[in-house]
Tab-separated table of C-alpha atoms and ligand atoms in Angstrom:
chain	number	residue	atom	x	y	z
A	51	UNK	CA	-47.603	-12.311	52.351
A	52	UNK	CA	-50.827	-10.660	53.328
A	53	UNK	CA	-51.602	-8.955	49.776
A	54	UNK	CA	-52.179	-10.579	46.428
A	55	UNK	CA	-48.636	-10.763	44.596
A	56	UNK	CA	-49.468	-7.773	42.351
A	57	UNK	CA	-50.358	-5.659	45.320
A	58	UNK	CA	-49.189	-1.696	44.976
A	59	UNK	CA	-49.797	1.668	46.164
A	60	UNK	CA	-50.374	3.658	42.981
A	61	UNK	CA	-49.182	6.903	41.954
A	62	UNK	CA	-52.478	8.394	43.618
A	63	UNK	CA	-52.124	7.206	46.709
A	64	UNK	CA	-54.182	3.924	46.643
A	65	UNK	CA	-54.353	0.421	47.044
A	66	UNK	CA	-53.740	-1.170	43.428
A	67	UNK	CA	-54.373	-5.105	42.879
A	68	UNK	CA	-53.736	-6.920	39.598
A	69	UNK	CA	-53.104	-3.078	38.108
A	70	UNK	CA	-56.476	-1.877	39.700
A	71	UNK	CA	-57.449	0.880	41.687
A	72	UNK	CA	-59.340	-0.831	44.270
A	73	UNK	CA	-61.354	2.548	44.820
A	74	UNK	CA	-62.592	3.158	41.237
A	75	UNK	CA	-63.549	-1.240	41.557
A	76	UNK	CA	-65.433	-0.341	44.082
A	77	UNK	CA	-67.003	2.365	42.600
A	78	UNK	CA	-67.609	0.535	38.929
A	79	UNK	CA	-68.885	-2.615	40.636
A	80	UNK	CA	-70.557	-1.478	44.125
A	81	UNK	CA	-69.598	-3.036	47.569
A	82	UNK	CA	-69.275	-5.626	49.043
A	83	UNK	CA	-66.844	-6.650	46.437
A	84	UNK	CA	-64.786	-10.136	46.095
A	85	UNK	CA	-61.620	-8.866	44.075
A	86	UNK	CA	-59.738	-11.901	42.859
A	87	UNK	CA	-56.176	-11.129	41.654
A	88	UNK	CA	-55.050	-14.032	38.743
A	89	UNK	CA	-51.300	-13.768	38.683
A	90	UNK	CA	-51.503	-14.792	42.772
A	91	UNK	CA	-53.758	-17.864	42.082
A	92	UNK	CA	-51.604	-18.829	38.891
A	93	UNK	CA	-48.279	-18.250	41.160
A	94	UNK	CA	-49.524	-20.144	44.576
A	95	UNK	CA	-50.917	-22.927	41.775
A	96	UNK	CA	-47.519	-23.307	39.406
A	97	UNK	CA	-45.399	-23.231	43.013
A	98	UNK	CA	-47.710	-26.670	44.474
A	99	UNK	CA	-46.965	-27.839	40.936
A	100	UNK	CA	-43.181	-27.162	40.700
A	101	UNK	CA	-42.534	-28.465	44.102
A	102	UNK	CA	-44.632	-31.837	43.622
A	103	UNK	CA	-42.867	-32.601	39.970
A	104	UNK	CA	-43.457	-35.988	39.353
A	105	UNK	CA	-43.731	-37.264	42.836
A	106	UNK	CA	-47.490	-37.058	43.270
A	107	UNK	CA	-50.870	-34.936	42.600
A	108	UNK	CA	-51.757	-31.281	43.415
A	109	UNK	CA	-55.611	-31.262	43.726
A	110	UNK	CA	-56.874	-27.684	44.866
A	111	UNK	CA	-60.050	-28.247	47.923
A	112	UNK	CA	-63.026	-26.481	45.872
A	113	UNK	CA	-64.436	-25.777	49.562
A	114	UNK	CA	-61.946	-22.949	50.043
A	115	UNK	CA	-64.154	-20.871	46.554
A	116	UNK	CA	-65.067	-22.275	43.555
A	117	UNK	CA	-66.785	-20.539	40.378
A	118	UNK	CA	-66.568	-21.501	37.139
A	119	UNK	CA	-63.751	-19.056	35.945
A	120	UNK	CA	-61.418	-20.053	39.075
A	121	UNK	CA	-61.719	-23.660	38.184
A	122	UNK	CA	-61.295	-22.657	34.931
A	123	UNK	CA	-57.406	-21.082	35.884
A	124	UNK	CA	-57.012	-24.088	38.070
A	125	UNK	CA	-57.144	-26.332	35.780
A	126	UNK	CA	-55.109	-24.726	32.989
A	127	UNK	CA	-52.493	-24.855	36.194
A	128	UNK	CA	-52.661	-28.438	35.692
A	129	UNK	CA	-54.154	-29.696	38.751
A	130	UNK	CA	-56.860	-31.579	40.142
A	131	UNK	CA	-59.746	-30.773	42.207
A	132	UNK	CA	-61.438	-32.052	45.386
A	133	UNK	CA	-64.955	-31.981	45.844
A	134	UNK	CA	-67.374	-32.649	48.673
A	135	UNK	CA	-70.918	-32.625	47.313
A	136	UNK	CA	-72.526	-33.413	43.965
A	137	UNK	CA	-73.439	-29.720	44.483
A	138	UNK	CA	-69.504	-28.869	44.051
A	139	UNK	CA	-69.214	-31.973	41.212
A	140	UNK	CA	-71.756	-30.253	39.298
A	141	UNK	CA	-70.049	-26.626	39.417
A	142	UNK	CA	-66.661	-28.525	38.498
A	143	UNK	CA	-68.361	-30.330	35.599
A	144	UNK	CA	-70.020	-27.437	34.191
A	145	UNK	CA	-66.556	-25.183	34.248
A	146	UNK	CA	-65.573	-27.908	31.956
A	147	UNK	CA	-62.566	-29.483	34.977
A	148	UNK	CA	-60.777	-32.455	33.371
A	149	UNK	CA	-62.887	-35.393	34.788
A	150	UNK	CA	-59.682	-37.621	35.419
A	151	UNK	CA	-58.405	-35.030	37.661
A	152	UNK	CA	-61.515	-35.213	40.434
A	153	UNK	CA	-61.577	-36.685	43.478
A	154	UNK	CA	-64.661	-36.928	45.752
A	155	UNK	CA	-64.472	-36.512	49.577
A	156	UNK	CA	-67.509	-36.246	52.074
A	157	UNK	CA	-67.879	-37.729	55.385
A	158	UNK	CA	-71.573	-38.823	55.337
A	159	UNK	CA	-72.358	-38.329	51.472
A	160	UNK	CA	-75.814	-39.632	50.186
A	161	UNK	CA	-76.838	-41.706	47.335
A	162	UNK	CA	-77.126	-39.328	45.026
A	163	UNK	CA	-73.678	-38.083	45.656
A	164	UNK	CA	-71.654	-41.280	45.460
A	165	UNK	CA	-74.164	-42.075	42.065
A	166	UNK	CA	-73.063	-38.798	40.882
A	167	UNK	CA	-69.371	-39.273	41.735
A	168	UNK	CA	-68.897	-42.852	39.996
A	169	UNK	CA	-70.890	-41.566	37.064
A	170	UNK	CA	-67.842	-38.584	36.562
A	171	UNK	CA	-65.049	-41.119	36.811
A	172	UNK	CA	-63.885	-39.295	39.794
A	173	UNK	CA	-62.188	-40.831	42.373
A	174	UNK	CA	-64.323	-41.738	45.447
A	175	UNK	CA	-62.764	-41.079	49.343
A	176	UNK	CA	-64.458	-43.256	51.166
A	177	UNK	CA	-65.394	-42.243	54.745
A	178	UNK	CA	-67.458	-44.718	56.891
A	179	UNK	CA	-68.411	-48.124	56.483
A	180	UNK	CA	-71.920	-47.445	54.931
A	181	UNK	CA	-70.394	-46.536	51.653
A	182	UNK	CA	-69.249	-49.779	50.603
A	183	UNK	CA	-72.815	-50.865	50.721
A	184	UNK	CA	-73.951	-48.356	48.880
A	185	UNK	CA	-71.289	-48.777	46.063
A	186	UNK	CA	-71.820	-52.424	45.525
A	187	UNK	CA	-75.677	-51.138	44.587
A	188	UNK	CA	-74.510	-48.383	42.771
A	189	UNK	CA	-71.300	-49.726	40.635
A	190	UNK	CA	-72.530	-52.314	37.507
A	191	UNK	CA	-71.496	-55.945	38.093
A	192	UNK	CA	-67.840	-56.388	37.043
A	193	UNK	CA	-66.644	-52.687	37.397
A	194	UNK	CA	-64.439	-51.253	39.726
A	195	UNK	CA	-64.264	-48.170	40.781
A	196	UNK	CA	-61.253	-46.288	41.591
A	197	UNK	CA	-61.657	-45.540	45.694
A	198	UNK	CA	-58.990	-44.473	48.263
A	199	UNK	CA	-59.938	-44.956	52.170
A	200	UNK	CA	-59.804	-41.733	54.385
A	201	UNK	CA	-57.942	-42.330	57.263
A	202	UNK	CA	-57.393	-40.706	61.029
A	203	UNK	CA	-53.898	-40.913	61.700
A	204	UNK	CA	-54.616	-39.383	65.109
A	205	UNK	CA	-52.883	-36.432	65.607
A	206	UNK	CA	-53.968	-33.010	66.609
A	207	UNK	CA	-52.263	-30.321	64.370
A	208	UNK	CA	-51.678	-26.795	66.223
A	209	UNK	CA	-54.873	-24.747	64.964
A	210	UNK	CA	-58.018	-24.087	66.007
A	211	UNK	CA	-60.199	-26.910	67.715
A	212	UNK	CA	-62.996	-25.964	65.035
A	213	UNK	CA	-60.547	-26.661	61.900
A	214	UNK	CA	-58.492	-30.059	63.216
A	215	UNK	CA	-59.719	-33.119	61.990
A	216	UNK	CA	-57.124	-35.852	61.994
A	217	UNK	CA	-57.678	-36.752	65.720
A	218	UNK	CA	-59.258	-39.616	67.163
A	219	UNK	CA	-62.257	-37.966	68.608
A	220	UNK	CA	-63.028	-36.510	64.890
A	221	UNK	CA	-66.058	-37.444	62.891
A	222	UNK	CA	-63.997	-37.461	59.872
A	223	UNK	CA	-62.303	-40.809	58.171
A	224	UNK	CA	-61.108	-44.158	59.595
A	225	UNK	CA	-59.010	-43.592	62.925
A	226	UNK	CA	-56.169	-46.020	62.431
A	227	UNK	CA	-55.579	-46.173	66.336
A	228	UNK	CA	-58.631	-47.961	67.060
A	229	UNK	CA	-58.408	-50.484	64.466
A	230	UNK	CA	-61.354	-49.370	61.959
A	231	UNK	CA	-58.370	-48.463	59.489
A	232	UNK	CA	-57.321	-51.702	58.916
A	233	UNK	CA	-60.765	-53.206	58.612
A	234	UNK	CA	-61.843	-50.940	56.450
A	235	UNK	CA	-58.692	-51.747	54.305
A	236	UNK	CA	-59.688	-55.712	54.574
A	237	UNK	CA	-62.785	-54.597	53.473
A	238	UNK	CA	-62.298	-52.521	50.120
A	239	UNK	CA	-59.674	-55.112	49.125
A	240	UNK	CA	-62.457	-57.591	49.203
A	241	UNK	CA	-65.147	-55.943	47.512
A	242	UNK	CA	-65.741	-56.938	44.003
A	243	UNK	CA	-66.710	-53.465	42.995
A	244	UNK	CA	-63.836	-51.449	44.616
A	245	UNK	CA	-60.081	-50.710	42.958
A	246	UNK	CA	-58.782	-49.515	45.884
A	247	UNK	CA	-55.919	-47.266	44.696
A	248	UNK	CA	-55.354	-45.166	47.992
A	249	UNK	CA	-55.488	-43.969	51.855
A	250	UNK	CA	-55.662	-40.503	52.424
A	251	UNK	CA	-55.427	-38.374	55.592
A	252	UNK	CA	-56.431	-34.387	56.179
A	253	UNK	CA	-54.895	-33.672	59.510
A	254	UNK	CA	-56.663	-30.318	59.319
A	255	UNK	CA	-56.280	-26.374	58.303
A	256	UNK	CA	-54.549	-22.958	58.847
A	257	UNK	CA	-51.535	-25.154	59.802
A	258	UNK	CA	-48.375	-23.817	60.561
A	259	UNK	CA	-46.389	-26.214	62.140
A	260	UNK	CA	-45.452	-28.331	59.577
A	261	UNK	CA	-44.403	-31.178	62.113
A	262	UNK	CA	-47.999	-32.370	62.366
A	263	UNK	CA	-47.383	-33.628	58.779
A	264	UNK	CA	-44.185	-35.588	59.804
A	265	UNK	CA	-46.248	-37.144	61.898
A	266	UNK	CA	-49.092	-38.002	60.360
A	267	UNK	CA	-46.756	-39.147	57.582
A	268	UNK	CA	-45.113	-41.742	59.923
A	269	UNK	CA	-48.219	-42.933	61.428
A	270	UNK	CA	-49.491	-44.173	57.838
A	271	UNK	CA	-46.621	-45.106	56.903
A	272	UNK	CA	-46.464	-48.103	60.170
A	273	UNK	CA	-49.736	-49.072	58.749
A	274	UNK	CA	-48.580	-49.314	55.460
A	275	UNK	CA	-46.388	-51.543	57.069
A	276	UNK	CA	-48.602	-53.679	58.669
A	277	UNK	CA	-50.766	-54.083	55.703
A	278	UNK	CA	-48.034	-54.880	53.167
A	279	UNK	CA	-47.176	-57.742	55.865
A	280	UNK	CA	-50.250	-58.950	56.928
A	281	UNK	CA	-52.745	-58.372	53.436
A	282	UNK	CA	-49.996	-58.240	50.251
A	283	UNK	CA	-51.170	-54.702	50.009
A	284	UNK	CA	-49.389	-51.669	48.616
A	285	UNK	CA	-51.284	-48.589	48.161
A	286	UNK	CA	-50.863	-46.300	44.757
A	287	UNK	CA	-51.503	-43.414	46.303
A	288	UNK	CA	-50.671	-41.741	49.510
A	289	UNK	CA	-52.978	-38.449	50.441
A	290	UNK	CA	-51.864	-35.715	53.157
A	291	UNK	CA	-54.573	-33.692	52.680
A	292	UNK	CA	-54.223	-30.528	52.341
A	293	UNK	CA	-53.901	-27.531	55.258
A	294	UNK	CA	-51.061	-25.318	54.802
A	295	UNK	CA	-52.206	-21.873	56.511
A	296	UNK	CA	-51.909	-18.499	55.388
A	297	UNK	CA	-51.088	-15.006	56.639
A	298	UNK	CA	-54.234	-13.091	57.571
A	299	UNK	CA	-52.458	-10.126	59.591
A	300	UNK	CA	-49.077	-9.098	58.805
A	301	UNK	CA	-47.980	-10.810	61.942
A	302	UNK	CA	-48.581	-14.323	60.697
A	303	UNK	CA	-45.635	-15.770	58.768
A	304	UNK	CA	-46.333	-19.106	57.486
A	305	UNK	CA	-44.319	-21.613	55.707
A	306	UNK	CA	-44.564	-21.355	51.993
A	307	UNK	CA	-46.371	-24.342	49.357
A	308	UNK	CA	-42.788	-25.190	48.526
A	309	UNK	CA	-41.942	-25.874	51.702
A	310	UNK	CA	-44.864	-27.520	52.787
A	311	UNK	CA	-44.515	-30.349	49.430
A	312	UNK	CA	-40.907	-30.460	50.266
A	313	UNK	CA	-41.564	-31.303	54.545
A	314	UNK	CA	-44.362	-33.851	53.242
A	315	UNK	CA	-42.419	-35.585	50.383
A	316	UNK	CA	-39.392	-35.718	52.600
A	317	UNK	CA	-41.198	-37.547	55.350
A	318	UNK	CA	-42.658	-39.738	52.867
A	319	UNK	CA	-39.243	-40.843	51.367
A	320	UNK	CA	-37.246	-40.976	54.054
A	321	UNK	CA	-40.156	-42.586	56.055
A	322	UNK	CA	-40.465	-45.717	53.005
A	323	UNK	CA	-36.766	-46.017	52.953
A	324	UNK	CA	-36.202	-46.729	56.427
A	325	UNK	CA	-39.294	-49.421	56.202
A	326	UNK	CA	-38.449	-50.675	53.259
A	327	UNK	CA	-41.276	-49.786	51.443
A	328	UNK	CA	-41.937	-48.544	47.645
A	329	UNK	CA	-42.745	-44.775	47.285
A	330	UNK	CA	-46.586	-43.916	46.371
A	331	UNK	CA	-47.406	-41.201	44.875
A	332	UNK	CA	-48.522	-38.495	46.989
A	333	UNK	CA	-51.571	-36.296	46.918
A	334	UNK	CA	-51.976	-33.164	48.606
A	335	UNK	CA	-54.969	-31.099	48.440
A	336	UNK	CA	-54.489	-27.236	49.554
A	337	UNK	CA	-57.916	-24.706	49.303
A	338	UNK	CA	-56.924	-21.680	51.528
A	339	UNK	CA	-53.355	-21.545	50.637
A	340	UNK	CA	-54.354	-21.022	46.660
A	341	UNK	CA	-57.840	-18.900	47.166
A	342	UNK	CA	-57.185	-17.074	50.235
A	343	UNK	CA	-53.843	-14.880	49.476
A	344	UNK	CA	-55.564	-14.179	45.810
A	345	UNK	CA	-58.676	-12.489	47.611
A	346	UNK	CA	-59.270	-8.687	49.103
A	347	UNK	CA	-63.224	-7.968	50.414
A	348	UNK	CA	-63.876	-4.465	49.746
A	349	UNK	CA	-66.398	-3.076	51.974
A	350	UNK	CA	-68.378	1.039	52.152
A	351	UNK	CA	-67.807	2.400	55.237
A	352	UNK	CA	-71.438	3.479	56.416
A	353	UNK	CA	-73.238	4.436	60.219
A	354	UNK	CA	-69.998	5.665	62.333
A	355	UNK	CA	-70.917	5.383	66.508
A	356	UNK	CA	-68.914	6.546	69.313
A	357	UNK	CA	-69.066	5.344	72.738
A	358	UNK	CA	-67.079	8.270	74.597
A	359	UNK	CA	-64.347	5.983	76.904
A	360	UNK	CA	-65.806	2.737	75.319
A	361	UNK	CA	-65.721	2.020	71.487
A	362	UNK	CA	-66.227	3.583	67.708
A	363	UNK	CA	-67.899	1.068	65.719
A	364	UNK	CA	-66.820	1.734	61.959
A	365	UNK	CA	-70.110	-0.295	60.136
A	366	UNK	CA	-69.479	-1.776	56.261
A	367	UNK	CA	-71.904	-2.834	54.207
A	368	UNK	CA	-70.858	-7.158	54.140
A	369	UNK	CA	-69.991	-8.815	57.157
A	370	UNK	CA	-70.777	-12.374	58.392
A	371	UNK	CA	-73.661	-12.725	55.505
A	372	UNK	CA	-70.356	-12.955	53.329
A	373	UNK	CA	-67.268	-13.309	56.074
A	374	UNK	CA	-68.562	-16.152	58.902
A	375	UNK	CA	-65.256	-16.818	59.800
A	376	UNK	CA	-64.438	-14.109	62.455
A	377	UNK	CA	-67.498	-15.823	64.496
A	378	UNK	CA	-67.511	-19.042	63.264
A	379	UNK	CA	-64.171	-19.196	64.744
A	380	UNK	CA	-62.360	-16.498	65.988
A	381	UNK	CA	-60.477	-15.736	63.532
A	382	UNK	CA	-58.166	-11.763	63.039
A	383	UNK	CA	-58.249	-10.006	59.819
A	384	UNK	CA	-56.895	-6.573	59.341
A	385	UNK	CA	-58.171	-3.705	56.954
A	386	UNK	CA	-56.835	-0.735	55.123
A	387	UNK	CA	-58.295	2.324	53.608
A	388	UNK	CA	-58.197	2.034	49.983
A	389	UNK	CA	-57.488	5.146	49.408
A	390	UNK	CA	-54.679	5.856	52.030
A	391	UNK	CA	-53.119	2.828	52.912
A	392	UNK	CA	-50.105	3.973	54.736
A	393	UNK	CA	-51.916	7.301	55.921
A	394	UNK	CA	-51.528	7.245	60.162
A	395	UNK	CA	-53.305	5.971	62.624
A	396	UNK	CA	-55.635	8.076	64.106
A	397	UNK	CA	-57.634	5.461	66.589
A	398	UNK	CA	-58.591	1.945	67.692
A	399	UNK	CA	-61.820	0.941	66.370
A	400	UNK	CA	-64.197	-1.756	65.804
A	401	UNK	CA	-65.238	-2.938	62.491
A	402	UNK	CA	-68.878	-4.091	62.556
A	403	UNK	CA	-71.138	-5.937	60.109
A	404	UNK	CA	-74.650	-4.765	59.087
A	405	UNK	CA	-76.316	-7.847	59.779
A	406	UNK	CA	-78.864	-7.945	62.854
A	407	UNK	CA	-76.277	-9.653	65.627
A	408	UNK	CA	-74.791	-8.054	67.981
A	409	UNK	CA	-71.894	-10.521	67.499
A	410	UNK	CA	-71.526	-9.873	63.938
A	411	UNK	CA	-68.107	-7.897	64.407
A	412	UNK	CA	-65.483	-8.076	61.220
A	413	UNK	CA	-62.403	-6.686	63.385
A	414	UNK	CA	-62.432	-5.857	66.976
A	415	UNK	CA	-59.853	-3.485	68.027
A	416	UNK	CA	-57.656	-2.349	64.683
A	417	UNK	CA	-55.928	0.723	64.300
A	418	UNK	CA	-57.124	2.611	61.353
A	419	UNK	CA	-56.779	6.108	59.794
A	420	UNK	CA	-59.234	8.708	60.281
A	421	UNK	CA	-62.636	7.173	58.775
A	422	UNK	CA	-65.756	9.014	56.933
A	423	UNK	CA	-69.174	7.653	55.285
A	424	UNK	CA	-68.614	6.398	52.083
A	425	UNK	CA	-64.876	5.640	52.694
A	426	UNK	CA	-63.930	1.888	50.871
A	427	UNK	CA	-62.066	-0.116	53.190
A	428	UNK	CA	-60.102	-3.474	52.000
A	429	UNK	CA	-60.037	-6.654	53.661
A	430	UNK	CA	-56.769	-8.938	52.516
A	431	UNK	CA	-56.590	-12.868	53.005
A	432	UNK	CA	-60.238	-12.873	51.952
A	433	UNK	CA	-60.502	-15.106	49.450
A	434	UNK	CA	-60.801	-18.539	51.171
A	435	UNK	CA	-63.853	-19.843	53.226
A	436	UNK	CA	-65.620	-16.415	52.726
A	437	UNK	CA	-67.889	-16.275	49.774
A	438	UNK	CA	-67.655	-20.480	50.289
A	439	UNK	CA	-69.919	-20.122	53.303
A	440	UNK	CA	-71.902	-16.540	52.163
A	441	UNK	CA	-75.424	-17.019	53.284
A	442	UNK	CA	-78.445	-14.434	52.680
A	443	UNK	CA	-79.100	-14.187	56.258
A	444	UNK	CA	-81.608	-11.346	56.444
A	445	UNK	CA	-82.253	-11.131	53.538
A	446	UNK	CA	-78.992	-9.413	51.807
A	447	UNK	CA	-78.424	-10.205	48.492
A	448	UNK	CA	-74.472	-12.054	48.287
A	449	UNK	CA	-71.483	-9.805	46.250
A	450	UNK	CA	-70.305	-9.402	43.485
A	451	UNK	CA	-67.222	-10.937	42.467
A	452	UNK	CA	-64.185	-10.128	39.894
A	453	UNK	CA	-60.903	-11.177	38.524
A	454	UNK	CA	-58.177	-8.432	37.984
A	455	UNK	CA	-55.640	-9.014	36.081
A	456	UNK	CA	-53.361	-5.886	34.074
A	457	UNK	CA	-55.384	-3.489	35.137
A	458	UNK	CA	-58.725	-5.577	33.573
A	459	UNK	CA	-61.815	-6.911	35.759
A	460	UNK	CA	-64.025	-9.645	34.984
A	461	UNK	CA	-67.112	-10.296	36.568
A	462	UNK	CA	-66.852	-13.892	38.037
A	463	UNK	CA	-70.169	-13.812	39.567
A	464	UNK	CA	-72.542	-10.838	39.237
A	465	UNK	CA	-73.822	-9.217	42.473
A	466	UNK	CA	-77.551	-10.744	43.269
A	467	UNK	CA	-80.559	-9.548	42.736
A	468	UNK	CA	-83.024	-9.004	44.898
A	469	UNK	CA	-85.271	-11.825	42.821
A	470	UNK	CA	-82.240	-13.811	43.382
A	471	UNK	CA	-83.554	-14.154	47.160
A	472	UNK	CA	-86.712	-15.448	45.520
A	473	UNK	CA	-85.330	-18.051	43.262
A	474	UNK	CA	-86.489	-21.063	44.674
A	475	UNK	CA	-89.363	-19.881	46.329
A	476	UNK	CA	-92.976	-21.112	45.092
A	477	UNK	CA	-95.931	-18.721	45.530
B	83	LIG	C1	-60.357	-33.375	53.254
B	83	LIG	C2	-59.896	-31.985	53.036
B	83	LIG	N1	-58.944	-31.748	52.122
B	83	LIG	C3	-58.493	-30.492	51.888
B	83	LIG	C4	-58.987	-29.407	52.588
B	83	LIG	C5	-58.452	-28.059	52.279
B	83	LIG	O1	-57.841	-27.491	53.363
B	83	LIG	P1	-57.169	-26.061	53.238
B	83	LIG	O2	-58.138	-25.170	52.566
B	83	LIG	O3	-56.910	-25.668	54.640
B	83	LIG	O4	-55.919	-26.238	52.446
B	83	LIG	C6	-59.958	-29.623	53.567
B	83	LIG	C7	-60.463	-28.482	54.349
B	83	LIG	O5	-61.028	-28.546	55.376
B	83	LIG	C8	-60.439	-30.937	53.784
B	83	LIG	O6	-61.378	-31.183	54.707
């Protein structure tokens, strides 16, 4: 599914999200715009939810976009949320995200991060070994605080290099191959400040192959193994991470959240049973799969250039100030016209940024309809890891972004001001 769920050409001709025109959005709120349609968010959300039942956790990765109104739906969806950074805590805390529902992740996180995780009650994913130092310090004599371990299980999923993270050679979590798994295991058992509840693994993202899971599933599950023989110990809570891709060009058919619960909670039951060991609860944590189907950029078409025999550059008014991805690692997106979505053809062109960098290119290569100046052109699958990583590289002041919902947009975030840039600058 490349389009939000309530996707629709209307009566006029147009593209229609969450019962609005995405031509008259763009002309009400200005471009770039980040239109958020509700119903998908809700929908991808409830179908995580109905698929996990009682079996285990659905936390959605605030890394993919998070803003105090999404939360907001996220929660009310009944699930939990992971954070990275006190920076992310603090945007969860303030939308007012149940505070038993958080977990904390981070590969090298500071002081002030771990302080500000313990003092929310969420639940801490240890990464390295420098942590438990800094938790004994940080967590009162005779308290405990709820940690899980994150572990390497050591396999490669098929996606890009960039985006896999459960392999040995990752900086990411404890790789159980070379044996810092298990002594990191020895070592939260024994320290008198740490419950430790969990392991957790994130094999990496814009999976398809759900095998990957199967395996990583049945490398943690040996260890648990080994630990429940060799330390007594039997985790609570079993994390897969989260991963699942989605469609970004109508050629991409990926596997569905259903299915991806289902392969993982298989694997996990079938993979106890034959060990003989009792079932923990499992904890997944999809970003992309929830934010990214919900999103479409809307962009102005501006400057058009032909290169006779070469190339027509189409240039929009966003690119990889508020999309990175396409450079950050190759990744294909496809646009429409707004207003004629299913009007022909008419030539191959290239759909550039406005940003000074010659490599800041949104599309290379996509057939479009004819294109003029002022034209609004849509960009689906753009709600994950877009407006996450947004920057104000030279200067351009980020979008704004809405929620539609029957035929009604709300401003999530208000388009930035050019004092905005100045914020935190002293004079
Ligand atoms: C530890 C962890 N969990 C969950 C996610 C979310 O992944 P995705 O947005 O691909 O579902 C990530 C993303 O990189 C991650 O690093």
């Amino acid at each position: 599914m490349l389009f939000p769920v309530t996707y629709r050409v209307n009566a006029a001709g147009h593209m229609e999200v969450g019962g609005c025109d995405l031509t008259d959005l763009a002309r009400a709120h200005g471009t770039p715009l980040y239109v958020y349609d509700e119903e998908t968010v809700r929908q991808k959300c409830r179908e995580y939810m109905a698929a996990m039942g009682s079996a285990g956790h659905v936390l959605y990765s605030a890394k993919a976009f998070a803003s105090p109104q999404f939360l907001r739906i996220v929660a009310e969806e009944g699930l939990g949320l992971d954070v990275v950074s006190a920076g992310e805590l603090h945007i969860a805390l303030k939308s007012g995200f149940p505070t038993d529902r958080l977990h904390f992740l981070g590969n090298n996180k500071s002081w002030e991060d771990i302080d500000a995780a313990y003092r929310a009650g969420a639940t801490i994913v240890i990464d390295g070994f420098q942590e438990f130092g800094v938790l004994e310090r940080i967590v009162p004599d005779g308290k405990r605080a709820p940690v899980m371990l994150r572990l390497s299980p050591g396999v490669k999923p098929d996606t890009h290099d960039h985006i896999a993270t459960g392999q040995l050679d990752s900086k990411f979590g404890f790789s159980i191959e070379s044996g810092a798994a298990r002594r990191a295991v020895e070592q939260a058992l024994a320290h008198p400040n740490l419950e430790l509840i969990g392991l957790h693994s994130h094999i990496g993202s814009q999976i398809f192959a759900l095998g990957a899971y199967e395996k990583a599933m049945a490398i943690m599950l040996d260890l648990l193994v080994q630990l429940h023989d060799e330390l007594r110990y039997e985790p609570r809570m079993l994390g897969a991470g989260g991963g699942l891709g989605i469609a970004y060009t109508s050629q991409d058919d990926p596997p569905t959240p259903r299915h991806f619960v289902e392969t993982i909670r298989g694997a996990l039951d079938a993979g106890c049973a034959a060990r003989g060991l009792k079932v923990p609860q499992l904890v997944v944590e999809p970003g992309r799969s929830i934010a990214g189907p919900a999103g479409v950029a809307l962009y102005t078409v501006g400057s058009i250039k032909d290169i006779p025999g070469v190339r027509r550059y189409v240039a929009v008014d966003g690119g990889m100030g508020d999309n990175i991805r396409p450079k950050l690692y190759g990744a294909r997106y496809e646009a429409f016209l707004a207003s004629g979505p299913d009007r022909p053809s008419e030539a191959k062109v290239t759909i550039a940024g406005k940003y000074c960098e010659s490599t800041d290119i949104l599309i290379t290569d996509i057939e479009m309809p004819a294109l003029e100046t002022g034209d609004v052109i849509a960009v689906p699958a753009a709600g994950a890891y877009c407006l996450a990583m947004a920057s104000n590289y030279n200067g351009m002041p980020r979008p704004e972004v809405v929620m539609v919902r029957d035929g009604d947009a709300r401003v999530m975030r208000r388009r930035e001001t050019l004092d905005d840039l100045l914020a935190a600058e002293l004079f």
